[in-house]
């Protein structure tokens, strides 16, 4: 145990300058969010929701302006009726892609749940494919967007180009905003009318800019990840060009109604407060990710990214030798959770995922991955995705204990 304490101390000493950089980013983003609250004159009565149709829901409308202002978008849709990140992305894709159009993913395979949305996997019902939308993808080349190949694959049908910023459950690097900006510039120079969509899940507030500032037309994400700040209990957002957001509104509710209706019930207070806290909470998660990366690296495990690499999302990958190590690690994270710590997760089928998934998450909000969670599909190379953490201290405790368990059970 004594050498564990020593290991933690040297880990934190090495991380000090990197933590400073994370704090600077949190400060810049906190100011952006505060300025957005001031720009819309956020008022106490905005925190009260509406019922029924939700007409004249000024709190909802102001919150959407706050998102738009912060992300430098013309407009935004931020709703409890958007049930998840997948739902937000689905609305964005369905409302921009019509019969005969092509969707081109340029960051390799999309996130698991989107494979069924597009119609690559699953029964195809109501997929983009069933609606006559074609799909194509360009894989990353040496971890980078292969822009030459992208430009070659674009054709008259290419309507939307999709970029997934975070690696999600894939073994590729996440794509930072400089790379995204460069790709968008080159695409737009030749094809100014193509809609650039960015799946921004896990990316919000990790860098000092967001994808719209890098030329994206439309972005989407989940409120039980970064922008909900750990407080939002449900919701998704889409932000971008005004005409595209209007379309998304029609798709979410009904043509003619759009974003004018949709009661916010009791969701607004936590969505406002969560967005206000989000830059700081994201910084806590990031510090936790760096700690996880370096501590486990010191214990001779393979972690990605390394602690000293610049980040664009919250995902920390830890690679295990085998299934047992991976399952034990995730179970230890669960044991250090505030809720359901006395339950032990087992790999199981999850709707939308092809392989069995283990999910360690003793979270206040079900499935929330801005709260500390460790999960991954049980398939070689047995990589667990460790993300989130409302406080750095909690991540430090949980990961230190998990590392200690693996060691004391001679699994590493
Ligand atoms: C989490 C995630 C999604 C889907 O979000 P859910 O809220 O789980 O539906 C999509 N893309 C990426 C990159 C993600 O990380």
PDB file of C-alpha atoms and ligand atoms in Angstrom, residues 83-87 89 111 113-114 164-169 199-202 222 224-225 315 353 369, ligand 1:
ATOM      1  CA  UNK A  83     -33.731  11.558 -25.315  1.00  0.00           C
ATOM      2  CA  UNK A  84     -30.007  10.993 -25.970  1.00  0.00           C
ATOM      3  CA  UNK A  85     -27.002  11.858 -28.080  1.00  0.00           C
ATOM      4  CA  UNK A  86     -27.992   9.236 -30.627  1.00  0.00           C
ATOM      5  CA  UNK A  87     -31.440  10.823 -30.886  1.00  0.00           C
ATOM      6  CA  UNK A  89     -27.644  13.022 -34.146  1.00  0.00           C
ATOM      7  CA  UNK A 111     -20.294   5.287 -33.220  1.00  0.00           C
ATOM      8  CA  UNK A 113     -25.553   3.140 -32.124  1.00  0.00           C
ATOM      9  CA  UNK A 114     -25.422   5.098 -35.395  1.00  0.00           C
ATOM     10  CA  UNK A 164     -17.051  12.286 -35.311  1.00  0.00           C
ATOM     11  CA  UNK A 165     -14.805  14.238 -32.972  1.00  0.00           C
ATOM     12  CA  UNK A 166     -14.482  11.630 -30.222  1.00  0.00           C
ATOM     13  CA  UNK A 167     -13.283   8.131 -30.914  1.00  0.00           C
ATOM     14  CA  UNK A 168     -16.256   6.720 -29.018  1.00  0.00           C
ATOM     15  CA  UNK A 169     -15.803   2.927 -28.782  1.00  0.00           C
ATOM     16  CA  UNK A 199     -20.900  14.569 -33.744  1.00  0.00           C
ATOM     17  CA  UNK A 200     -19.675  16.613 -30.779  1.00  0.00           C
ATOM     18  CA  UNK A 201     -20.391  14.020 -28.058  1.00  0.00           C
ATOM     19  CA  UNK A 202     -17.757  14.151 -25.271  1.00  0.00           C
ATOM     20  CA  UNK A 222     -25.974  14.725 -25.251  1.00  0.00           C
ATOM     21  CA  UNK A 224     -25.979  13.557 -19.901  1.00  0.00           C
ATOM     22  CA  UNK A 225     -22.441  14.078 -21.149  1.00  0.00           C
ATOM     23  CA  UNK A 315     -12.369   9.392 -23.323  1.00  0.00           C
ATOM     24  CA  UNK A 353     -24.448  -2.354 -29.688  1.00  0.00           C
ATOM     25  CA  UNK A 369     -20.981   9.463 -18.696  1.00  0.00           C
TER      26      UNK A 369
HETATM   27  C1  LIG B   1     -22.097   8.822 -26.561  1.00  0.00           C
HETATM   28  C2  LIG B   1     -21.884   9.047 -28.000  1.00  0.00           C
HETATM   29  C3  LIG B   1     -22.934   9.021 -28.914  1.00  0.00           C
HETATM   30  C4  LIG B   1     -24.328   8.627 -28.543  1.00  0.00           C
HETATM   31  O1  LIG B   1     -24.828   9.224 -27.424  1.00  0.00           O
HETATM   32  P1  LIG B   1     -25.901   8.484 -26.494  1.00  0.00           P
HETATM   33  O2  LIG B   1     -26.355   9.585 -25.623  1.00  0.00           O
HETATM   34  O3  LIG B   1     -25.208   7.391 -25.782  1.00  0.00           O
HETATM   35  O4  LIG B   1     -26.998   7.997 -27.391  1.00  0.00           O
HETATM   36  C5  LIG B   1     -22.653   9.305 -30.220  1.00  0.00           C
HETATM   37  N1  LIG B   1     -21.405   9.573 -30.638  1.00  0.00           N
HETATM   38  C6  LIG B   1     -20.371   9.593 -29.788  1.00  0.00           C
HETATM   39  C7  LIG B   1     -18.999   9.899 -30.312  1.00  0.00           C
HETATM   40  C8  LIG B   1     -20.571   9.335 -28.444  1.00  0.00           C
HETATM   41  O5  LIG B   1     -19.540   9.355 -27.610  1.00  0.00           O
END
